[in-house]
Amino acid sequence: MPTRRRPIRGEDLGGDRVELEVSVARKLYTCPGCGGQIPIGAEHVFVRRTPVDGSSRYHQHWHTDCARPIAREMDLAGRRRN
Ligand SMILES: [Zn+2]
């Protein structure tokens, strides 16, 4: 998982470019993983995704625990840390 000082960048198994970084919620977010809310002030994971199919880059806010499968998939796909 990313830390405050160390984001994770890599690809998922489908070839999308994915970046995970630790963030602090400045407003209320809905986690795409579980549908639950991320309260203001909560540390969570900011996920930026660049689809391999050429569609637009987008980002989402995930609970840290909900984002773990994304990091695992990036591990499987061959993650680079930077
Ligand atoms: Zn969640």
mmCIF file of C-alpha atoms and ligand atoms in Angstrom:
data_model
loop_
_atom_site.group_PDB
_atom_site.id
_atom_site.type_symbol
_atom_site.label_atom_id
_atom_site.label_comp_id
_atom_site.label_asym_id
_atom_site.label_seq_id
_atom_site.Cartn_x
_atom_site.Cartn_y
_atom_site.Cartn_z
ATOM 1 C CA MET A 1 0.000 0.000 0.000
ATOM 2 C CA PRO A 2 1.116 3.610 -0.461
ATOM 3 C CA THR A 3 2.362 5.634 2.458
ATOM 4 C CA ARG A 4 2.274 9.392 2.999
ATOM 5 C CA ARG A 5 5.795 9.625 1.607
ATOM 6 C CA ARG A 6 5.649 6.909 -1.003
ATOM 7 C CA PRO A 7 2.921 6.600 -3.626
ATOM 8 C CA ILE A 8 2.607 3.456 -5.712
ATOM 9 C CA ARG A 9 2.552 3.579 -9.489
ATOM 10 C CA GLY A 10 2.109 0.701 -11.873
ATOM 11 C CA GLU A 11 -0.407 -1.124 -13.974
ATOM 12 C CA ASP A 12 -3.341 -3.386 -13.277
ATOM 13 C CA LEU A 13 -3.769 -6.749 -14.965
ATOM 14 C CA GLY A 14 -5.756 -5.126 -17.764
ATOM 15 C CA GLY A 15 -2.926 -2.708 -18.552
ATOM 16 C CA ASP A 16 -4.460 0.471 -17.111
ATOM 17 C CA ARG A 17 -1.911 2.822 -15.566
ATOM 18 C CA VAL A 18 -2.736 3.176 -11.857
ATOM 19 C CA GLU A 19 -1.367 5.489 -9.169
ATOM 20 C CA LEU A 20 -2.245 5.122 -5.490
ATOM 21 C CA GLU A 21 -1.461 7.815 -2.982
ATOM 22 C CA VAL A 22 -2.451 8.566 0.588
ATOM 23 C CA SER A 23 -4.845 11.497 0.873
ATOM 24 C CA VAL A 24 -6.914 13.220 3.558
ATOM 25 C CA ALA A 25 -10.573 13.830 2.685
ATOM 26 C CA ARG A 26 -11.452 17.513 2.368
ATOM 27 C CA LYS A 27 -15.078 16.656 1.656
ATOM 28 C CA LEU A 28 -17.349 13.649 1.937
ATOM 29 C CA TYR A 29 -16.552 10.932 -0.591
ATOM 30 C CA THR A 30 -18.296 7.676 -1.506
ATOM 31 C CA CYS A 31 -15.906 4.745 -1.785
ATOM 32 C CA PRO A 32 -16.383 2.842 -5.072
ATOM 33 C CA GLY A 33 -15.236 -0.348 -3.370
ATOM 34 C CA CYS A 34 -17.975 -0.675 -0.757
ATOM 35 C CA GLY A 35 -20.352 2.210 -1.425
ATOM 36 C CA GLY A 36 -19.705 3.563 2.066
ATOM 37 C CA GLN A 37 -18.705 7.093 2.948
ATOM 38 C CA ILE A 38 -15.238 8.463 3.616
ATOM 39 C CA PRO A 39 -15.692 11.207 6.217
ATOM 40 C CA ILE A 40 -14.002 14.585 6.067
ATOM 41 C CA GLY A 41 -10.546 14.371 7.630
ATOM 42 C CA ALA A 42 -10.178 10.634 7.068
ATOM 43 C CA GLU A 43 -6.977 9.273 5.617
ATOM 44 C CA HIS A 44 -7.767 7.179 2.572
ATOM 45 C CA VAL A 45 -6.335 6.215 -0.820
ATOM 46 C CA PHE A 46 -6.554 8.453 -3.876
ATOM 47 C CA VAL A 47 -6.596 6.299 -7.010
ATOM 48 C CA ARG A 48 -5.736 7.827 -10.379
ATOM 49 C CA ARG A 49 -6.347 5.618 -13.369
ATOM 50 C CA THR A 50 -5.306 6.021 -17.015
ATOM 51 C CA PRO A 51 -7.221 3.428 -19.047
ATOM 52 C CA VAL A 52 -5.253 1.430 -21.599
ATOM 53 C CA ASP A 53 -8.111 1.842 -24.099
ATOM 54 C CA GLY A 54 -7.359 5.542 -24.504
ATOM 55 C CA SER A 55 -10.397 6.816 -22.610
ATOM 56 C CA SER A 56 -9.963 9.730 -20.230
ATOM 57 C CA ARG A 57 -7.934 9.549 -17.078
ATOM 58 C CA TYR A 58 -10.053 9.648 -13.921
ATOM 59 C CA HIS A 59 -9.656 9.420 -10.174
ATOM 60 C CA GLN A 60 -11.523 7.970 -7.226
ATOM 61 C CA HIS A 61 -11.296 8.047 -3.446
ATOM 62 C CA TRP A 62 -11.191 4.637 -1.758
ATOM 63 C CA HIS A 63 -11.094 3.448 1.843
ATOM 64 C CA THR A 64 -7.590 2.154 2.535
ATOM 65 C CA ASP A 65 -8.840 -1.367 3.223
ATOM 66 C CA CYS A 66 -11.036 -1.347 0.130
ATOM 67 C CA ALA A 67 -8.059 -0.317 -2.035
ATOM 68 C CA ARG A 68 -5.891 -3.259 -0.930
ATOM 69 C CA PRO A 69 -7.109 -5.526 -3.774
ATOM 70 C CA ILE A 70 -6.015 -2.837 -6.264
ATOM 71 C CA ALA A 71 -2.509 -2.853 -4.792
ATOM 72 C CA ARG A 72 -2.461 -6.656 -4.858
ATOM 73 C CA GLU A 73 -3.456 -6.651 -8.516
ATOM 74 C CA MET A 74 -0.675 -4.152 -9.257
ATOM 75 C CA ASP A 75 1.750 -6.480 -7.475
ATOM 76 C CA LEU A 76 0.652 -9.296 -9.726
ATOM 77 C CA ALA A 77 1.032 -7.118 -12.792
ATOM 78 C CA GLY A 78 4.557 -6.115 -11.787
ATOM 79 C CA ARG A 79 4.574 -3.010 -9.667
ATOM 80 C CA ARG A 80 7.147 -0.298 -9.761
ATOM 81 C CA ARG A 81 7.655 1.831 -6.676
ATOM 82 C CA ASN A 82 8.793 5.398 -7.094
HETATM 83 ZN ZN ZN B 1 -14.814 1.283 0.999
#
